[in-house]
Amino acid sequence: QVTLRESGPALVKPTQTLTLTCTFSGFSLSTSTMSVSWIRQPPGRALEWLALIDWGDHTYYSTSLKTRLTISKDTSKNQVVLTMTNMDPVDTATYYCARIVVGATDLGLGFDYWGQGTLVTVSS
Amino acid sequence: SYELTQPPSVSVSPGQTASITCSGDKLGDKYVCWYQQKPGQSPVLVIYQDSQRPSGIPERFSGSNSGNTATLTISGTQAMDEADYYCQAWDSSTWVFGGGTKLTVL
């Protein structure tokens, strides 16, 4: 049974760095083709893909946010960590982590398992 | 950067067929996935690889993709299908979501 769970602060101040952790079970990021992504959704708005890390430690970032994002993994702990620097009120959103199976390129298999999401509010 | 465009809203009567479109440049050359999201819940994958249904997704959900447009079709729409729907594709090593479509069953 695959599960993912996001954790991190519910409130951060502007200019601070956000650190979110995705703890998962039911699969391993040391297994070929396994990958984990972070996706966010501002209140009442659309999903926005942020970053992905795959089994080989390759990382991919949203073009518009890449200067602020870092994604990493701890395979032994089954965790993926996302850091986002210089937080702003417009970054207020529910942040999701999700699993996706990919090859050398996207296989079109989609984000098949999602966490429940964690709401992060950016306010002074 | 690559963009996917969806209509903000679609309405359908119960039992009728709902079609939700997603458009993007040469989208037919890419794989498209569709997600259903109900209020307060995480998205659920309902279509992958343009037209494949994951286990547990009802047969009334189907998908197609050609040219610049992908379409999610819900046949015999039920009240429980009322939700937001998002298309998603991959381009230049980034994953892209459409702006979402609110499906109203009335």
PDB file of C-alpha atoms in Angstrom:
ATOM      1  CA  GLN A   1       0.000   0.000   0.000  1.00  0.00           C
ATOM      2  CA  VAL A   2       1.512   3.285  -1.131  1.00  0.00           C
ATOM      3  CA  THR A   3       1.111   6.279   1.157  1.00  0.00           C
ATOM      4  CA  LEU A   4       2.675   9.741   1.269  1.00  0.00           C
ATOM      5  CA  ARG A   5       2.446  12.319   4.023  1.00  0.00           C
ATOM      6  CA  GLU A   6       3.605  15.921   3.989  1.00  0.00           C
ATOM      7  CA  SER A   7       4.877  17.689   7.077  1.00  0.00           C
ATOM      8  CA  GLY A   8       6.222  21.125   7.827  1.00  0.00           C
ATOM      9  CA  PRO A   9       5.309  24.484   9.312  1.00  0.00           C
ATOM     10  CA  ALA A  10       1.797  25.800   8.848  1.00  0.00           C
ATOM     11  CA  LEU A  11       2.954  29.404   9.063  1.00  0.00           C
ATOM     12  CA  VAL A  12       6.099  31.086   7.793  1.00  0.00           C
ATOM     13  CA  LYS A  13       7.064  34.724   7.670  1.00  0.00           C
ATOM     14  CA  PRO A  14       7.911  36.595   4.473  1.00  0.00           C
ATOM     15  CA  THR A  15      11.556  36.183   3.385  1.00  0.00           C
ATOM     16  CA  GLN A  16      11.938  33.001   5.446  1.00  0.00           C
ATOM     17  CA  THR A  17      12.887  29.623   3.987  1.00  0.00           C
ATOM     18  CA  LEU A  18      10.257  26.897   3.929  1.00  0.00           C
ATOM     19  CA  THR A  19      11.268  23.288   4.496  1.00  0.00           C
ATOM     20  CA  LEU A  20       8.753  20.536   3.794  1.00  0.00           C
ATOM     21  CA  THR A  21       9.197  16.816   4.252  1.00  0.00           C
ATOM     22  CA  CYS A  22       7.387  14.060   2.384  1.00  0.00           C
ATOM     23  CA  THR A  23       7.486  10.730   4.187  1.00  0.00           C
ATOM     24  CA  PHE A  24       6.343   7.815   2.110  1.00  0.00           C
ATOM     25  CA  SER A  25       5.847   4.060   2.305  1.00  0.00           C
ATOM     26  CA  GLY A  26       4.977   1.223  -0.045  1.00  0.00           C
ATOM     27  CA  PHE A  27       7.759   1.924  -2.519  1.00  0.00           C
ATOM     28  CA  SER A  28      11.440   2.817  -2.529  1.00  0.00           C
ATOM     29  CA  LEU A  29      13.216   5.683  -4.207  1.00  0.00           C
ATOM     30  CA  SER A  30      16.144   3.381  -4.786  1.00  0.00           C
ATOM     31  CA  THR A  31      13.980   1.428  -7.253  1.00  0.00           C
ATOM     32  CA  SER A  32      14.412   2.303 -10.908  1.00  0.00           C
ATOM     33  CA  THR A  33      11.650   4.522 -12.332  1.00  0.00           C
ATOM     34  CA  MET A  34      10.353   5.698  -8.951  1.00  0.00           C
ATOM     35  CA  SER A  35      10.156   9.437  -8.443  1.00  0.00           C
ATOM     36  CA  VAL A  36       8.525  11.938  -6.092  1.00  0.00           C
ATOM     37  CA  SER A  37       7.284  15.399  -6.966  1.00  0.00           C
ATOM     38  CA  TRP A  38       6.075  18.434  -5.080  1.00  0.00           C
ATOM     39  CA  ILE A  39       2.967  20.203  -6.364  1.00  0.00           C
ATOM     40  CA  ARG A  40       1.178  23.164  -4.803  1.00  0.00           C
ATOM     41  CA  GLN A  41      -2.259  24.711  -4.995  1.00  0.00           C
ATOM     42  CA  PRO A  42      -3.061  28.244  -3.773  1.00  0.00           C
ATOM     43  CA  PRO A  43      -6.517  28.534  -2.207  1.00  0.00           C
ATOM     44  CA  GLY A  44      -9.176  28.363  -4.909  1.00  0.00           C
ATOM     45  CA  ARG A  45      -6.631  28.117  -7.675  1.00  0.00           C
ATOM     46  CA  ALA A  46      -5.016  25.543  -9.959  1.00  0.00           C
ATOM     47  CA  LEU A  47      -2.347  22.946  -9.336  1.00  0.00           C
ATOM     48  CA  GLU A  48       1.237  24.016  -9.978  1.00  0.00           C
ATOM     49  CA  TRP A  49       4.093  21.547 -10.387  1.00  0.00           C
ATOM     50  CA  LEU A  50       7.218  22.533  -8.451  1.00  0.00           C
ATOM     51  CA  ALA A  51       9.945  19.894  -8.503  1.00  0.00           C
ATOM     52  CA  LEU A  52      10.779  16.212  -8.971  1.00  0.00           C
ATOM     53  CA  ILE A  53      13.524  13.902  -7.809  1.00  0.00           C
ATOM     54  CA  ASP A  54      14.003  10.450  -9.287  1.00  0.00           C
ATOM     55  CA  TRP A  55      15.594   7.191  -8.210  1.00  0.00           C
ATOM     56  CA  GLY A  56      18.916   8.214  -9.721  1.00  0.00           C
ATOM     57  CA  ASP A  57      18.973  11.484  -7.774  1.00  0.00           C
ATOM     58  CA  HIS A  58      18.229  13.521 -10.891  1.00  0.00           C
ATOM     59  CA  THR A  59      16.313  16.678 -10.078  1.00  0.00           C
ATOM     60  CA  TYR A  60      13.944  18.809 -12.139  1.00  0.00           C
ATOM     61  CA  TYR A  61      12.432  22.186 -11.271  1.00  0.00           C
ATOM     62  CA  SER A  62       9.699  24.526 -12.363  1.00  0.00           C
ATOM     63  CA  THR A  63      11.245  27.047 -14.713  1.00  0.00           C
ATOM     64  CA  SER A  64       9.670  29.985 -12.905  1.00  0.00           C
ATOM     65  CA  LEU A  65      10.712  28.862  -9.403  1.00  0.00           C
ATOM     66  CA  LYS A  66      13.967  26.997  -9.937  1.00  0.00           C
ATOM     67  CA  THR A  67      16.141  29.663  -8.344  1.00  0.00           C
ATOM     68  CA  ARG A  68      14.218  29.268  -5.064  1.00  0.00           C
ATOM     69  CA  LEU A  69      13.743  25.499  -4.893  1.00  0.00           C
ATOM     70  CA  THR A  70      15.869  22.588  -3.776  1.00  0.00           C
ATOM     71  CA  ILE A  71      14.622  19.007  -3.688  1.00  0.00           C
ATOM     72  CA  SER A  72      16.532  16.171  -2.061  1.00  0.00           C
ATOM     73  CA  LYS A  73      15.943  12.650  -0.805  1.00  0.00           C
ATOM     74  CA  ASP A  74      16.963  10.401   2.036  1.00  0.00           C
ATOM     75  CA  THR A  75      16.399   6.916   0.694  1.00  0.00           C
ATOM     76  CA  SER A  76      17.094   5.231   4.026  1.00  0.00           C
ATOM     77  CA  LYS A  77      14.335   7.255   5.694  1.00  0.00           C
ATOM     78  CA  ASN A  78      11.935   7.141   2.730  1.00  0.00           C
ATOM     79  CA  GLN A  79      11.782  10.921   2.730  1.00  0.00           C
ATOM     80  CA  VAL A  80      11.902  13.711   0.169  1.00  0.00           C
ATOM     81  CA  VAL A  81      12.593  17.263   1.302  1.00  0.00           C
ATOM     82  CA  LEU A  82      11.699  20.487  -0.493  1.00  0.00           C
ATOM     83  CA  THR A  83      13.138  23.832   0.471  1.00  0.00           C
ATOM     84  CA  MET A  84      11.809  27.093  -0.908  1.00  0.00           C
ATOM     85  CA  THR A  85      13.661  30.293  -0.136  1.00  0.00           C
ATOM     86  CA  ASN A  86      12.462  33.864   0.197  1.00  0.00           C
ATOM     87  CA  MET A  87       8.842  33.008   0.916  1.00  0.00           C
ATOM     88  CA  ASP A  88       6.173  35.550  -0.021  1.00  0.00           C
ATOM     89  CA  PRO A  89       2.439  35.763   0.739  1.00  0.00           C
ATOM     90  CA  VAL A  90       1.734  34.635  -2.849  1.00  0.00           C
ATOM     91  CA  ASP A  91       3.351  31.316  -1.913  1.00  0.00           C
ATOM     92  CA  THR A  92       0.465  30.601   0.448  1.00  0.00           C
ATOM     93  CA  ALA A  93      -0.849  27.247  -0.746  1.00  0.00           C
ATOM     94  CA  THR A  94      -1.501  23.624   0.003  1.00  0.00           C
ATOM     95  CA  TYR A  95       1.664  21.729  -0.806  1.00  0.00           C
ATOM     96  CA  TYR A  96       1.345  18.139  -1.986  1.00  0.00           C
ATOM     97  CA  CYS A  97       3.879  15.438  -2.608  1.00  0.00           C
ATOM     98  CA  ALA A  98       3.028  12.762  -5.135  1.00  0.00           C
ATOM     99  CA  ARG A  99       4.589   9.673  -6.624  1.00  0.00           C
ATOM    100  CA  ILE A 100       5.221   9.270 -10.321  1.00  0.00           C
ATOM    101  CA  VAL A 101       6.850   6.491 -12.307  1.00  0.00           C
ATOM    102  CA  VAL A 102       9.188   7.869 -14.964  1.00  0.00           C
ATOM    103  CA  GLY A 103      11.838   6.531 -17.314  1.00  0.00           C
ATOM    104  CA  ALA A 104      14.535   8.472 -19.118  1.00  0.00           C
ATOM    105  CA  THR A 105      11.618  10.698 -20.059  1.00  0.00           C
ATOM    106  CA  ASP A 106       8.065  10.958 -18.873  1.00  0.00           C
ATOM    107  CA  LEU A 107       6.118   7.763 -19.519  1.00  0.00           C
ATOM    108  CA  GLY A 108       2.727   9.420 -19.280  1.00  0.00           C
ATOM    109  CA  LEU A 109       1.771   7.384 -16.244  1.00  0.00           C
ATOM    110  CA  GLY A 110       0.813  10.404 -14.155  1.00  0.00           C
ATOM    111  CA  PHE A 111       0.995  11.171 -10.464  1.00  0.00           C
ATOM    112  CA  ASP A 112      -0.659   8.040  -9.183  1.00  0.00           C
ATOM    113  CA  TYR A 113      -0.464   8.541  -5.410  1.00  0.00           C
ATOM    114  CA  TRP A 114      -0.793  11.827  -3.536  1.00  0.00           C
ATOM    115  CA  GLY A 115      -0.406  12.900   0.051  1.00  0.00           C
ATOM    116  CA  GLN A 116      -3.212  14.713   1.831  1.00  0.00           C
ATOM    117  CA  GLY A 117      -1.411  18.026   1.455  1.00  0.00           C
ATOM    118  CA  THR A 118      -0.213  20.565   3.984  1.00  0.00           C
ATOM    119  CA  LEU A 119      -1.413  24.175   4.039  1.00  0.00           C
ATOM    120  CA  VAL A 120       1.364  26.708   4.337  1.00  0.00           C
ATOM    121  CA  THR A 121       0.435  30.309   5.047  1.00  0.00           C
ATOM    122  CA  VAL A 122       2.949  33.072   4.505  1.00  0.00           C
ATOM    123  CA  SER A 123       2.227  36.037   6.723  1.00  0.00           C
ATOM    124  CA  SER A 124       4.010  38.357   9.093  1.00  0.00           C
TER     125      SER A 124
ATOM    126  CA  SER B   1       7.151  27.655 -21.008  1.00  0.00           C
ATOM    127  CA  TYR B   2       4.513  25.213 -22.127  1.00  0.00           C
ATOM    128  CA  GLU B   3       0.880  26.042 -21.387  1.00  0.00           C
ATOM    129  CA  LEU B   4      -2.272  23.963 -21.162  1.00  0.00           C
ATOM    130  CA  THR B   5      -5.615  25.717 -21.530  1.00  0.00           C
ATOM    131  CA  GLN B   6      -8.906  24.434 -20.117  1.00  0.00           C
ATOM    132  CA  PRO B   7     -12.362  26.014 -20.012  1.00  0.00           C
ATOM    133  CA  PRO B   8     -13.050  27.355 -16.509  1.00  0.00           C
ATOM    134  CA  SER B   9     -16.372  25.598 -16.241  1.00  0.00           C
ATOM    135  CA  VAL B  10     -18.550  22.946 -17.876  1.00  0.00           C
ATOM    136  CA  SER B  11     -22.125  22.072 -16.985  1.00  0.00           C
ATOM    137  CA  VAL B  12     -23.925  18.816 -17.668  1.00  0.00           C
ATOM    138  CA  SER B  13     -27.242  17.229 -16.774  1.00  0.00           C
ATOM    139  CA  PRO B  14     -27.235  13.942 -14.873  1.00  0.00           C
ATOM    140  CA  GLY B  15     -26.997  10.994 -17.224  1.00  0.00           C
ATOM    141  CA  GLN B  16     -25.636  13.077 -20.085  1.00  0.00           C
ATOM    142  CA  THR B  17     -22.109  13.169 -21.508  1.00  0.00           C
ATOM    143  CA  ALA B  18     -19.616  15.755 -20.293  1.00  0.00           C
ATOM    144  CA  SER B  19     -16.594  16.738 -22.355  1.00  0.00           C
ATOM    145  CA  ILE B  20     -13.708  18.729 -20.933  1.00  0.00           C
ATOM    146  CA  THR B  21     -11.020  19.951 -23.294  1.00  0.00           C
ATOM    147  CA  CYS B  22      -7.363  20.733 -22.770  1.00  0.00           C
ATOM    148  CA  SER B  23      -5.400  22.510 -25.455  1.00  0.00           C
ATOM    149  CA  GLY B  24      -1.700  23.028 -26.010  1.00  0.00           C
ATOM    150  CA  ASP B  25       0.786  23.313 -28.837  1.00  0.00           C
ATOM    151  CA  LYS B  26       1.192  19.895 -30.506  1.00  0.00           C
ATOM    152  CA  LEU B  27      -0.415  18.318 -27.459  1.00  0.00           C
ATOM    153  CA  GLY B  28      -1.194  15.204 -29.492  1.00  0.00           C
ATOM    154  CA  ASP B  29       2.532  14.447 -29.551  1.00  0.00           C
ATOM    155  CA  LYS B  30       2.605  14.245 -25.765  1.00  0.00           C
ATOM    156  CA  TYR B  31       0.989  12.016 -23.171  1.00  0.00           C
ATOM    157  CA  VAL B  32      -1.881  13.639 -21.277  1.00  0.00           C
ATOM    158  CA  CYS B  33      -3.166  12.694 -17.828  1.00  0.00           C
ATOM    159  CA  TRP B  34      -6.345  13.848 -16.121  1.00  0.00           C
ATOM    160  CA  TYR B  35      -7.039  14.343 -12.417  1.00  0.00           C
ATOM    161  CA  GLN B  36     -10.278  14.741 -10.502  1.00  0.00           C
ATOM    162  CA  GLN B  37     -10.285  16.876  -7.366  1.00  0.00           C
ATOM    163  CA  LYS B  38     -13.255  17.209  -5.056  1.00  0.00           C
ATOM    164  CA  PRO B  39     -13.452  20.002  -2.450  1.00  0.00           C
ATOM    165  CA  GLY B  40     -11.044  19.505   0.416  1.00  0.00           C
ATOM    166  CA  GLN B  41      -9.497  16.407  -1.147  1.00  0.00           C
ATOM    167  CA  SER B  42      -6.259  15.567  -2.925  1.00  0.00           C
ATOM    168  CA  PRO B  43      -6.333  15.071  -6.701  1.00  0.00           C
ATOM    169  CA  VAL B  44      -7.044  11.596  -8.038  1.00  0.00           C
ATOM    170  CA  LEU B  45      -5.617  10.278 -11.310  1.00  0.00           C
ATOM    171  CA  VAL B  46      -8.521   9.275 -13.578  1.00  0.00           C
ATOM    172  CA  ILE B  47      -6.786   8.979 -16.982  1.00  0.00           C
ATOM    173  CA  TYR B  48      -3.147   8.364 -17.894  1.00  0.00           C
ATOM    174  CA  GLN B  49      -1.390   7.973 -21.249  1.00  0.00           C
ATOM    175  CA  ASP B  50      -4.209   9.886 -22.941  1.00  0.00           C
ATOM    176  CA  SER B  51      -6.863   7.206 -22.583  1.00  0.00           C
ATOM    177  CA  GLN B  52      -5.958   4.606 -19.958  1.00  0.00           C
ATOM    178  CA  ARG B  53      -7.967   4.253 -16.767  1.00  0.00           C
ATOM    179  CA  PRO B  54      -6.246   3.357 -13.493  1.00  0.00           C
ATOM    180  CA  SER B  55      -7.679   0.497 -11.500  1.00  0.00           C
ATOM    181  CA  GLY B  56     -10.853   1.528  -9.720  1.00  0.00           C
ATOM    182  CA  ILE B  57     -11.800   4.347 -12.087  1.00  0.00           C
ATOM    183  CA  PRO B  58     -15.264   3.793 -13.593  1.00  0.00           C
ATOM    184  CA  GLU B  59     -15.586   2.964 -17.276  1.00  0.00           C
ATOM    185  CA  ARG B  60     -17.632   6.110 -17.851  1.00  0.00           C
ATOM    186  CA  PHE B  61     -14.349   8.055 -17.775  1.00  0.00           C
ATOM    187  CA  SER B  62     -12.494   8.070 -21.094  1.00  0.00           C
ATOM    188  CA  GLY B  63      -9.886  10.205 -22.794  1.00  0.00           C
ATOM    189  CA  SER B  64      -8.524  11.082 -26.203  1.00  0.00           C
ATOM    190  CA  ASN B  65      -5.707  13.241 -27.534  1.00  0.00           C
ATOM    191  CA  SER B  66      -5.036  14.451 -31.042  1.00  0.00           C
ATOM    192  CA  GLY B  67      -3.641  17.525 -32.723  1.00  0.00           C
ATOM    193  CA  ASN B  68      -3.631  20.340 -30.197  1.00  0.00           C
ATOM    194  CA  THR B  69      -6.489  19.104 -28.028  1.00  0.00           C
ATOM    195  CA  ALA B  70      -7.023  16.405 -25.435  1.00  0.00           C
ATOM    196  CA  THR B  71     -10.508  15.592 -24.210  1.00  0.00           C
ATOM    197  CA  LEU B  72     -11.809  13.978 -21.055  1.00  0.00           C
ATOM    198  CA  THR B  73     -15.241  12.462 -21.598  1.00  0.00           C
ATOM    199  CA  ILE B  74     -17.573  11.365 -18.838  1.00  0.00           C
ATOM    200  CA  SER B  75     -20.464   9.289 -20.128  1.00  0.00           C
ATOM    201  CA  GLY B  76     -23.628   8.980 -18.084  1.00  0.00           C
ATOM    202  CA  THR B  77     -22.416  11.686 -15.719  1.00  0.00           C
ATOM    203  CA  GLN B  78     -23.402  11.219 -12.103  1.00  0.00           C
ATOM    204  CA  ALA B  79     -23.764  13.734  -9.300  1.00  0.00           C
ATOM    205  CA  MET B  80     -20.635  12.273  -7.700  1.00  0.00           C
ATOM    206  CA  ASP B  81     -18.617  13.379 -10.739  1.00  0.00           C
ATOM    207  CA  GLU B  82     -19.055  17.038  -9.826  1.00  0.00           C
ATOM    208  CA  ALA B  83     -15.498  18.200  -9.200  1.00  0.00           C
ATOM    209  CA  ASP B  84     -12.563  20.133 -10.586  1.00  0.00           C
ATOM    210  CA  TYR B  85     -10.651  18.404 -13.376  1.00  0.00           C
ATOM    211  CA  TYR B  86      -7.062  19.091 -14.356  1.00  0.00           C
ATOM    212  CA  CYS B  87      -5.127  17.980 -17.406  1.00  0.00           C
ATOM    213  CA  GLN B  88      -1.365  17.458 -17.187  1.00  0.00           C
ATOM    214  CA  ALA B  89       1.429  16.896 -19.681  1.00  0.00           C
ATOM    215  CA  TRP B  90       5.213  16.820 -19.770  1.00  0.00           C
ATOM    216  CA  ASP B  91       7.376  19.198 -21.762  1.00  0.00           C
ATOM    217  CA  SER B  92      11.094  19.904 -21.701  1.00  0.00           C
ATOM    218  CA  SER B  93      11.685  18.077 -18.425  1.00  0.00           C
ATOM    219  CA  THR B  94       8.883  19.891 -16.624  1.00  0.00           C
ATOM    220  CA  TRP B  95       5.417  18.701 -15.694  1.00  0.00           C
ATOM    221  CA  VAL B  96       2.608  21.110 -16.539  1.00  0.00           C
ATOM    222  CA  PHE B  97      -0.983  21.341 -15.306  1.00  0.00           C
ATOM    223  CA  GLY B  98      -3.875  23.041 -16.980  1.00  0.00           C
ATOM    224  CA  GLY B  99      -5.831  25.730 -15.200  1.00  0.00           C
ATOM    225  CA  GLY B 100      -8.602  23.349 -14.225  1.00  0.00           C
ATOM    226  CA  THR B 101     -12.253  22.977 -15.167  1.00  0.00           C
ATOM    227  CA  LYS B 102     -15.106  22.997 -12.688  1.00  0.00           C
ATOM    228  CA  LEU B 103     -17.660  20.391 -13.721  1.00  0.00           C
ATOM    229  CA  THR B 104     -21.158  21.135 -12.479  1.00  0.00           C
ATOM    230  CA  VAL B 105     -23.813  18.433 -12.645  1.00  0.00           C
ATOM    231  CA  LEU B 106     -27.237  20.045 -12.599  1.00  0.00           C
TER     232      LEU B 106
END
